[in-house]
PDB file of C-alpha atoms in Angstrom:
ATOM      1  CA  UNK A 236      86.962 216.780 224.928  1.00  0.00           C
ATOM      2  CA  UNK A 237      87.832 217.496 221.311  1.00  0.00           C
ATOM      3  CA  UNK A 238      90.996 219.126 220.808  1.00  0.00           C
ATOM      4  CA  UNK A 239      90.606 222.128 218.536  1.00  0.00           C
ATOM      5  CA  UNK A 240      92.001 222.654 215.542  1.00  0.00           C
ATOM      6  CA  UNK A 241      94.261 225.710 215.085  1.00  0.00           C
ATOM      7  CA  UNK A 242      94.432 227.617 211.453  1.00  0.00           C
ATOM      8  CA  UNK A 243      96.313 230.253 210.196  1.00  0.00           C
ATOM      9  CA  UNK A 244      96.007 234.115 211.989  1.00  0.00           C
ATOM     10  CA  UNK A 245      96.433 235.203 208.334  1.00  0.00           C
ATOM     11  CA  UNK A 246      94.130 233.067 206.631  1.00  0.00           C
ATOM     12  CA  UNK A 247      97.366 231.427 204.767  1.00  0.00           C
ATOM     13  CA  UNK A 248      97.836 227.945 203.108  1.00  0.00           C
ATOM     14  CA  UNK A 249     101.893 227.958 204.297  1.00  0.00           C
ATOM     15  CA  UNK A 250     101.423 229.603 207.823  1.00  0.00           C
ATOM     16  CA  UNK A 251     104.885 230.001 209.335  1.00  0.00           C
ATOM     17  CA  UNK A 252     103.285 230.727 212.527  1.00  0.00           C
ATOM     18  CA  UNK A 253     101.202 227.533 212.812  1.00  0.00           C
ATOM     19  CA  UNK A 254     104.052 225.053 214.550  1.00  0.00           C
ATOM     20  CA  UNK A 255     104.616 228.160 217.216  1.00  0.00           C
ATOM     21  CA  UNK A 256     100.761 228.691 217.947  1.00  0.00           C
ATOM     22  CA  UNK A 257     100.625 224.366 218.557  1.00  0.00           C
ATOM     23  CA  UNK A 258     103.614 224.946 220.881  1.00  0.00           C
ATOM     24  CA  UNK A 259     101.929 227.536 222.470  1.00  0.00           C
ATOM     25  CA  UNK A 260      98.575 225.947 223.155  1.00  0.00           C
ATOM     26  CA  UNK A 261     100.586 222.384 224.511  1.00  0.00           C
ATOM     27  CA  UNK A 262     102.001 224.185 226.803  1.00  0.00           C
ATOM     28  CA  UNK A 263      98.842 226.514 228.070  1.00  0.00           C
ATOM     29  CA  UNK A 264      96.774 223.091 228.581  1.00  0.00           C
ATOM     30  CA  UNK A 265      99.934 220.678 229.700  1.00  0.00           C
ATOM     31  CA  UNK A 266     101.643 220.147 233.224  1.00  0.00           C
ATOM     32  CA  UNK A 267     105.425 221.110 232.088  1.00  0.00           C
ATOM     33  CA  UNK A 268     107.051 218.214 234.393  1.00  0.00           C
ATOM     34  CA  UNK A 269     104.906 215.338 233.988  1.00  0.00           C
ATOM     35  CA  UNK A 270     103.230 216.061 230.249  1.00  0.00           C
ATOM     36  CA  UNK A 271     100.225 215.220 231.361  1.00  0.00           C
ATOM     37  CA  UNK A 272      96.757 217.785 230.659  1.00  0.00           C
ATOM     38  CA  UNK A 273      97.139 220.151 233.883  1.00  0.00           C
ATOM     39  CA  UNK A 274      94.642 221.344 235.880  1.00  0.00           C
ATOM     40  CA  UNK A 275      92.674 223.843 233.310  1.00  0.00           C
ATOM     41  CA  UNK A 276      92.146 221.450 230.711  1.00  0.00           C
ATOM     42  CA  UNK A 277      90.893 219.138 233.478  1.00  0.00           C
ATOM     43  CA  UNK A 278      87.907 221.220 234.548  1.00  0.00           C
ATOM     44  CA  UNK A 279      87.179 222.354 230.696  1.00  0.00           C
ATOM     45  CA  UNK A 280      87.049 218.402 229.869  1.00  0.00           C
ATOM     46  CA  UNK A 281      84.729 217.510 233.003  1.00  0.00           C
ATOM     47  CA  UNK A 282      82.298 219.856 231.827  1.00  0.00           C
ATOM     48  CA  UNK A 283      82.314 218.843 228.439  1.00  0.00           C
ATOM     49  CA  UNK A 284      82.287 214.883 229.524  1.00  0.00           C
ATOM     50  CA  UNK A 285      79.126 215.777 232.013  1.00  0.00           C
ATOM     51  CA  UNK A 286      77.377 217.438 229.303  1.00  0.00           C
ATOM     52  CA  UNK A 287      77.934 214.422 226.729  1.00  0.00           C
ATOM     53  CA  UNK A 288      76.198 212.069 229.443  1.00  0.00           C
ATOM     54  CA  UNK A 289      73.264 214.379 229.661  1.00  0.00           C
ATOM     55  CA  UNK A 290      73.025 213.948 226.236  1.00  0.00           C
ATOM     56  CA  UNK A 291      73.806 210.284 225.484  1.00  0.00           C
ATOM     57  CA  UNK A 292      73.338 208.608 228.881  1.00  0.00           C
ATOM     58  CA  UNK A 293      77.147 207.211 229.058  1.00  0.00           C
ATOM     59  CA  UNK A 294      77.886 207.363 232.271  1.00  0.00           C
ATOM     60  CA  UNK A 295      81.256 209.432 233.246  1.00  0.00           C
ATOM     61  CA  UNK A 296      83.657 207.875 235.908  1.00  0.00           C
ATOM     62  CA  UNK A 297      86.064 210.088 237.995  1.00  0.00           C
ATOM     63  CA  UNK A 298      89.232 209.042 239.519  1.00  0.00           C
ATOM     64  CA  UNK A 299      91.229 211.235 241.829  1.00  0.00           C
ATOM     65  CA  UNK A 300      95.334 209.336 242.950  1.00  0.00           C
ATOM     66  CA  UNK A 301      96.786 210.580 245.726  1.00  0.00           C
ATOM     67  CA  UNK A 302     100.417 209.294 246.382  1.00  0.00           C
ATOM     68  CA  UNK A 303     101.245 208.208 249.575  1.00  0.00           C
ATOM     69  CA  UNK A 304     103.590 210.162 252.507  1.00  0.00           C
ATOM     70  CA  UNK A 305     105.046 212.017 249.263  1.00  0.00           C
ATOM     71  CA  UNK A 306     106.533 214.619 251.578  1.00  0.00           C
ATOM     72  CA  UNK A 307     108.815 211.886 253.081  1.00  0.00           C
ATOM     73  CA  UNK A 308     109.943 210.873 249.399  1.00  0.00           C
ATOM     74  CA  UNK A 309     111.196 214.689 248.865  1.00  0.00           C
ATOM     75  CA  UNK A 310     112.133 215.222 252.197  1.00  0.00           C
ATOM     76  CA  UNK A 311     114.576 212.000 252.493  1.00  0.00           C
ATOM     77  CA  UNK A 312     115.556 212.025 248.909  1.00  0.00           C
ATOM     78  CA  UNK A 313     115.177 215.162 247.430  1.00  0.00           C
ATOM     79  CA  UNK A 314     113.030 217.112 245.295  1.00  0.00           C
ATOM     80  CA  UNK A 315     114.800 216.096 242.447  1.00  0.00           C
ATOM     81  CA  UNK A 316     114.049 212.294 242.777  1.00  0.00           C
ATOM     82  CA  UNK A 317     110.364 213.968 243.660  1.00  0.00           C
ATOM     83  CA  UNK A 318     110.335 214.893 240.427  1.00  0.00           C
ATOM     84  CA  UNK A 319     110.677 211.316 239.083  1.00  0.00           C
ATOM     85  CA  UNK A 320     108.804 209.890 241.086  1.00  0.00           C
ATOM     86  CA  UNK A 321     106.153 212.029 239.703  1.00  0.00           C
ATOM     87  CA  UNK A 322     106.875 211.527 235.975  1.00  0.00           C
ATOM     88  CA  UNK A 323     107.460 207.689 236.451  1.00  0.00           C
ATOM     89  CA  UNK A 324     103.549 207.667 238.031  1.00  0.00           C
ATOM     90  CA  UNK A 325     102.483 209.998 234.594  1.00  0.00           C
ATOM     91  CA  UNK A 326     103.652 207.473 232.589  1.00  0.00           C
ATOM     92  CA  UNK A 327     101.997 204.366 234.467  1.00  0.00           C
ATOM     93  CA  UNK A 328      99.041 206.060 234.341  1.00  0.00           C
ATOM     94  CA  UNK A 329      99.092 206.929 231.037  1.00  0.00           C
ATOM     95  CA  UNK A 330      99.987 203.333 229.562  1.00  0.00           C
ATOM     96  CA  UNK A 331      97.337 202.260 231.728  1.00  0.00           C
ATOM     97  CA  UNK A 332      94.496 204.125 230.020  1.00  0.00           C
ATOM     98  CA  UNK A 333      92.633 204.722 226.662  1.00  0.00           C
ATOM     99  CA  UNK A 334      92.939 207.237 223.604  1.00  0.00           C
ATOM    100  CA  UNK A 335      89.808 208.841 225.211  1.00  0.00           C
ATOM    101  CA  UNK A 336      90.602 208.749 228.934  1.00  0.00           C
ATOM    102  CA  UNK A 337      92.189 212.515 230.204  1.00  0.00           C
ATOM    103  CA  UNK A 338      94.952 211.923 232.148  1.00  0.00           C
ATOM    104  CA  UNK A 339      95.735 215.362 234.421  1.00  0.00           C
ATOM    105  CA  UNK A 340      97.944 216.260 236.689  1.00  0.00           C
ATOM    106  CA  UNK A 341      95.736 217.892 239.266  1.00  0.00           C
ATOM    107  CA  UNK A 342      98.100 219.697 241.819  1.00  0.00           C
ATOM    108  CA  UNK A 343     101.110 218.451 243.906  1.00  0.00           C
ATOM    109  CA  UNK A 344     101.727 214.617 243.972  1.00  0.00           C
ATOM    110  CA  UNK A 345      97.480 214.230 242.883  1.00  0.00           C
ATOM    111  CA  UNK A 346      96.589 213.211 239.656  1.00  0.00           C
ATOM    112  CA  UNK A 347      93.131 212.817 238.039  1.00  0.00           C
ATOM    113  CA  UNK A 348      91.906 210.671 235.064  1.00  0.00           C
ATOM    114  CA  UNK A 349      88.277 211.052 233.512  1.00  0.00           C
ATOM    115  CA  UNK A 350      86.682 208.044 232.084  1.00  0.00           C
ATOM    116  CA  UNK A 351      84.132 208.636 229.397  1.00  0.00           C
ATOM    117  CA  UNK A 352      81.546 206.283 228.732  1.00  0.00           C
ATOM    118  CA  UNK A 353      82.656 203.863 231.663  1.00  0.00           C
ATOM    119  CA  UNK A 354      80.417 202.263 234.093  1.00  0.00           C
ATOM    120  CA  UNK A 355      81.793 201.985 237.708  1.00  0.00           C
ATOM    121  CA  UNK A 356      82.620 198.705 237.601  1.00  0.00           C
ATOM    122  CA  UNK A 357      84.962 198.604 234.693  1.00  0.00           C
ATOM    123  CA  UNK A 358      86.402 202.344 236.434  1.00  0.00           C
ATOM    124  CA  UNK A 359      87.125 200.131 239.755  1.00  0.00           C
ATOM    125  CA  UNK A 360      88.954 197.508 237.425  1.00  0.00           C
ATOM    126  CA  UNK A 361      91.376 200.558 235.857  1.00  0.00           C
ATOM    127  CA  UNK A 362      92.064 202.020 239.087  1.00  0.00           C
ATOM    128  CA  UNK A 363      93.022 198.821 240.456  1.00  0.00           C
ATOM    129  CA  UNK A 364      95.451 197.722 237.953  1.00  0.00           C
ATOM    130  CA  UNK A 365      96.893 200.797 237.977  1.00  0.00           C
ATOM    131  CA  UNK A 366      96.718 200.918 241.877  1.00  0.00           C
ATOM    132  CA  UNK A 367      98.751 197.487 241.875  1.00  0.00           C
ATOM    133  CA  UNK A 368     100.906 198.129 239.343  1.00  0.00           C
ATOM    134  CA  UNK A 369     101.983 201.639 241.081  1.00  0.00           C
ATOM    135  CA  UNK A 370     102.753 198.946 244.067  1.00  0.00           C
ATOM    136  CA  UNK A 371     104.703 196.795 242.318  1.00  0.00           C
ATOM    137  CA  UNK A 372     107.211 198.830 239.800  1.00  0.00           C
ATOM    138  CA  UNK A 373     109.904 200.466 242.209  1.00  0.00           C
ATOM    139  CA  UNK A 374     111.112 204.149 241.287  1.00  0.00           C
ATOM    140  CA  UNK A 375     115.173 203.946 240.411  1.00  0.00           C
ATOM    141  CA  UNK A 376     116.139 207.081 241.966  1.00  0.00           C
ATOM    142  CA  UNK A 377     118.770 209.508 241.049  1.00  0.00           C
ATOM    143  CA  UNK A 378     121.968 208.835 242.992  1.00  0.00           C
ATOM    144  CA  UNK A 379     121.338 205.278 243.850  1.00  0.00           C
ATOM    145  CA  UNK A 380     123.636 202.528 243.773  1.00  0.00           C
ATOM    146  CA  UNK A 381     123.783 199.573 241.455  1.00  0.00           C
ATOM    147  CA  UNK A 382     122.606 197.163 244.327  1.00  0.00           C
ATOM    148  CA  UNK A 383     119.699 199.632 245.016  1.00  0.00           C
ATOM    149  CA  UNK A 384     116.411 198.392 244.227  1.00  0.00           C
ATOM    150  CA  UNK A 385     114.615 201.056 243.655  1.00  0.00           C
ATOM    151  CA  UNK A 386     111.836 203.586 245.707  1.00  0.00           C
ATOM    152  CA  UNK A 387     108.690 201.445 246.159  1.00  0.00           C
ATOM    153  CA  UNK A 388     105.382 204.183 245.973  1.00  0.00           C
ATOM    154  CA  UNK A 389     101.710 203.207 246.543  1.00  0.00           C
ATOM    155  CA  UNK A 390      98.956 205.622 245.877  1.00  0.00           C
ATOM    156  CA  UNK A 391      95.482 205.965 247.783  1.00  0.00           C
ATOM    157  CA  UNK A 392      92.432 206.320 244.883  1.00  0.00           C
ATOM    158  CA  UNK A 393      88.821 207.776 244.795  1.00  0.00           C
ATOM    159  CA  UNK A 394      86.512 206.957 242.209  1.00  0.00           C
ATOM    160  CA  UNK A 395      83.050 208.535 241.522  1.00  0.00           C
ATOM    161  CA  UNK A 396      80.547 208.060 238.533  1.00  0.00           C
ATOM    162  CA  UNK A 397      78.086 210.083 237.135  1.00  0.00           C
ATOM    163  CA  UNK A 398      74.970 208.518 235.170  1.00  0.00           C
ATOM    164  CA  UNK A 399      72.164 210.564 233.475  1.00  0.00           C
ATOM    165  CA  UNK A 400      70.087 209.393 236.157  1.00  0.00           C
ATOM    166  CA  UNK A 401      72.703 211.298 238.256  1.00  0.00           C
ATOM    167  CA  UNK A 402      72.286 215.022 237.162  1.00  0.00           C
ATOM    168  CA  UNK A 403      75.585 215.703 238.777  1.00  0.00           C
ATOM    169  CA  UNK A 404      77.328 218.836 238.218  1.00  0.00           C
ATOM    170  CA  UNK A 405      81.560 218.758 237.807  1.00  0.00           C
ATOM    171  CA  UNK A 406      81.866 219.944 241.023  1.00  0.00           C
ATOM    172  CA  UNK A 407      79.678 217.756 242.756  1.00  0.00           C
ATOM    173  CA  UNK A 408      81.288 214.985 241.033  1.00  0.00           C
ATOM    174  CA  UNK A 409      84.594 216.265 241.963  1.00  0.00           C
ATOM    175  CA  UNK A 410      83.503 216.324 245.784  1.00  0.00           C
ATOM    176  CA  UNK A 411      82.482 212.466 245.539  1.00  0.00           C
ATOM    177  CA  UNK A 412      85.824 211.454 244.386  1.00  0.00           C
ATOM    178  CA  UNK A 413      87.813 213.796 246.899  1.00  0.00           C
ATOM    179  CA  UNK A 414      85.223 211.694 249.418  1.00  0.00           C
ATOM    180  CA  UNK A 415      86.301 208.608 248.634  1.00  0.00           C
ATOM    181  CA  UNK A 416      89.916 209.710 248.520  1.00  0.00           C
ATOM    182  CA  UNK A 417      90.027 210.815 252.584  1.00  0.00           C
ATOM    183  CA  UNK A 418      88.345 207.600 252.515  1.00  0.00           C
ATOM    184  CA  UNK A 419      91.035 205.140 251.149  1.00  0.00           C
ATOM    185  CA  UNK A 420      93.574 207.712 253.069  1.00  0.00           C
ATOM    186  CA  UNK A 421      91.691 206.736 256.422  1.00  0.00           C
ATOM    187  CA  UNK A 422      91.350 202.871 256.349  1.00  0.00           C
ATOM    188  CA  UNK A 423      95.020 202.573 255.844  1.00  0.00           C
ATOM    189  CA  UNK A 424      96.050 204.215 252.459  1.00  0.00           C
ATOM    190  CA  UNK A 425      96.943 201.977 249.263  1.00  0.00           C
ATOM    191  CA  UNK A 426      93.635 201.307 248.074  1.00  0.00           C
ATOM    192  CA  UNK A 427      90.581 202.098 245.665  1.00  0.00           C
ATOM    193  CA  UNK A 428      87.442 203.569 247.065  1.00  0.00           C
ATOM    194  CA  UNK A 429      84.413 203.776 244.826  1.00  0.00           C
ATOM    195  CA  UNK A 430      81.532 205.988 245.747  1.00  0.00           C
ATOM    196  CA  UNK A 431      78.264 204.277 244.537  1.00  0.00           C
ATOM    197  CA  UNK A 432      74.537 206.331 244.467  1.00  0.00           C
ATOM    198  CA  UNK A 433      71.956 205.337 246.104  1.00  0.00           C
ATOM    199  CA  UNK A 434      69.541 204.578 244.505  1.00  0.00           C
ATOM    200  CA  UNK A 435      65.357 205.368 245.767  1.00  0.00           C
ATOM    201  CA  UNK A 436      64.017 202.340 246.996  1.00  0.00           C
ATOM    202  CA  UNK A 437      61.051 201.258 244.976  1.00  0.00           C
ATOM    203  CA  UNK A 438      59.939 197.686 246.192  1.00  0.00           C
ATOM    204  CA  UNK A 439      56.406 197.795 247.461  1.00  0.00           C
ATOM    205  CA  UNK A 440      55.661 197.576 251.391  1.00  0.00           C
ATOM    206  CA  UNK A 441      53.319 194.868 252.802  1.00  0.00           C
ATOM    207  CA  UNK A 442      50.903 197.723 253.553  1.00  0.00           C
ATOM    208  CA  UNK A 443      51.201 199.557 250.418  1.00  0.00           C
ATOM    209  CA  UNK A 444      50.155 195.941 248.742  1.00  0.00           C
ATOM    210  CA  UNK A 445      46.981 195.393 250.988  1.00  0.00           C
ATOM    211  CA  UNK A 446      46.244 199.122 250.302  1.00  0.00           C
ATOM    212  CA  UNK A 447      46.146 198.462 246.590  1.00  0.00           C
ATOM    213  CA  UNK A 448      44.417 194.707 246.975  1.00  0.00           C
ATOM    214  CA  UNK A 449      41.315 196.981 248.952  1.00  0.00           C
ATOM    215  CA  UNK A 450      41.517 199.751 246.132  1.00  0.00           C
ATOM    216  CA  UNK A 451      40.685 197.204 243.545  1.00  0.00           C
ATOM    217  CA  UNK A 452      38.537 194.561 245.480  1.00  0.00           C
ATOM    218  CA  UNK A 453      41.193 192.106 246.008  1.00  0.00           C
ATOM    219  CA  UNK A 454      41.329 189.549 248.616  1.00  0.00           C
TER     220      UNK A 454
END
């Protein structure tokens, strides 16, 4: 999605207003704790990504990260330490991912990242890495002592695509990933799902062969 540029009110070459009306818009399309895009910008940029497949035929790739028994992480340690656990994940996610990828915090302890112009494949590769390296970088929480070793988290991950071929719409899309998601949560949490189309089945039949071998005077 291409971030728009913001000019003057007053049509002025030295707008004093121009730093405050950038403030304003970061905050209207950011999550305030993590910095990540929140949940607006999210659905505006689907929409937008969808619509550039239609046009170019670059498939779109949809990943939806739950983290795992959160409630016990603000329940035994606090909401603060919540909270940190929350913006360590933002920025493993984001170091993890491209210029051109939206990182989003989607609601709670769920985050979403859209991958333009990714095939499924290379979408199960990100989600992986960033699935294992969730798993293996401990959270130092607030409070702790200087033997502690830190608040290991693991995350449960859906992943959807949408081709041309696809014709998906965002919320469709959406649904896929949320699919896979309850998935991953079901077989045993700490994993990446990846919902894959199926495709119409065009191989020819034995009978559809001899059908077209008598239509044509074969043997």
């Amino acid at each position: 999605m291409q971030t728009e540029l913001l000019s003057c009110p007053a049509r002025q070459q030295e707008c004093c207003y121009l730093d405050e009306l950038k403030t304003l818009r970061k905050q209207v399309i950011t999550d305030p704790l993590t910095g990540l895009f929140n949940v607006r910008y999210f659905r505006d940029s689907l929409e937008s990504e969808l619509e550039r497949t239609r046009r170019t035929g670059m498939s779109t790739c949809l990943m939806i990260i739950d983290l795992d028994h959160f409630k016990s992480v603000n329940d035994t340690h606090g909401h603060e330490n919540g909270n940190r656990v929350l913006v360590h994940v933002a920025e493993l996610l984001r170091s993890q991912t491209r210029k051109l990828d939206v990182c989003c915090r989607y609601g709670g302890e769920e985050f979403v990242i859209i991958l333009p112009s990714t095939e499924l494949m290379l979408a199960q590769q990100v989600a992986e890495r960033c699935r294992s390296l969730l798993e293996s970088s401990p959270v130092m929480l607030d409070g702790g002592s200087a033997e502690d070793t830190g608040l290991t988290v693991t995350a449960s991950i859906g992943l959807a695509v949408c081709s041309d071929a696809d014709q998906l719409s965002a919320v469709q899309l959406i649904e896929l990933a949320d699919q896979c998601l309850y998935k991953a949560k079901r077989n045993g949490r700490n994993q990446v799902v990846a919902h894959r189309q199926e495709r119409p089945d065009h191989r020819v039949s034995e009978d559809e062969k001899a059908a077209l071998r008598s239509m044509f005077g074969g043997d």
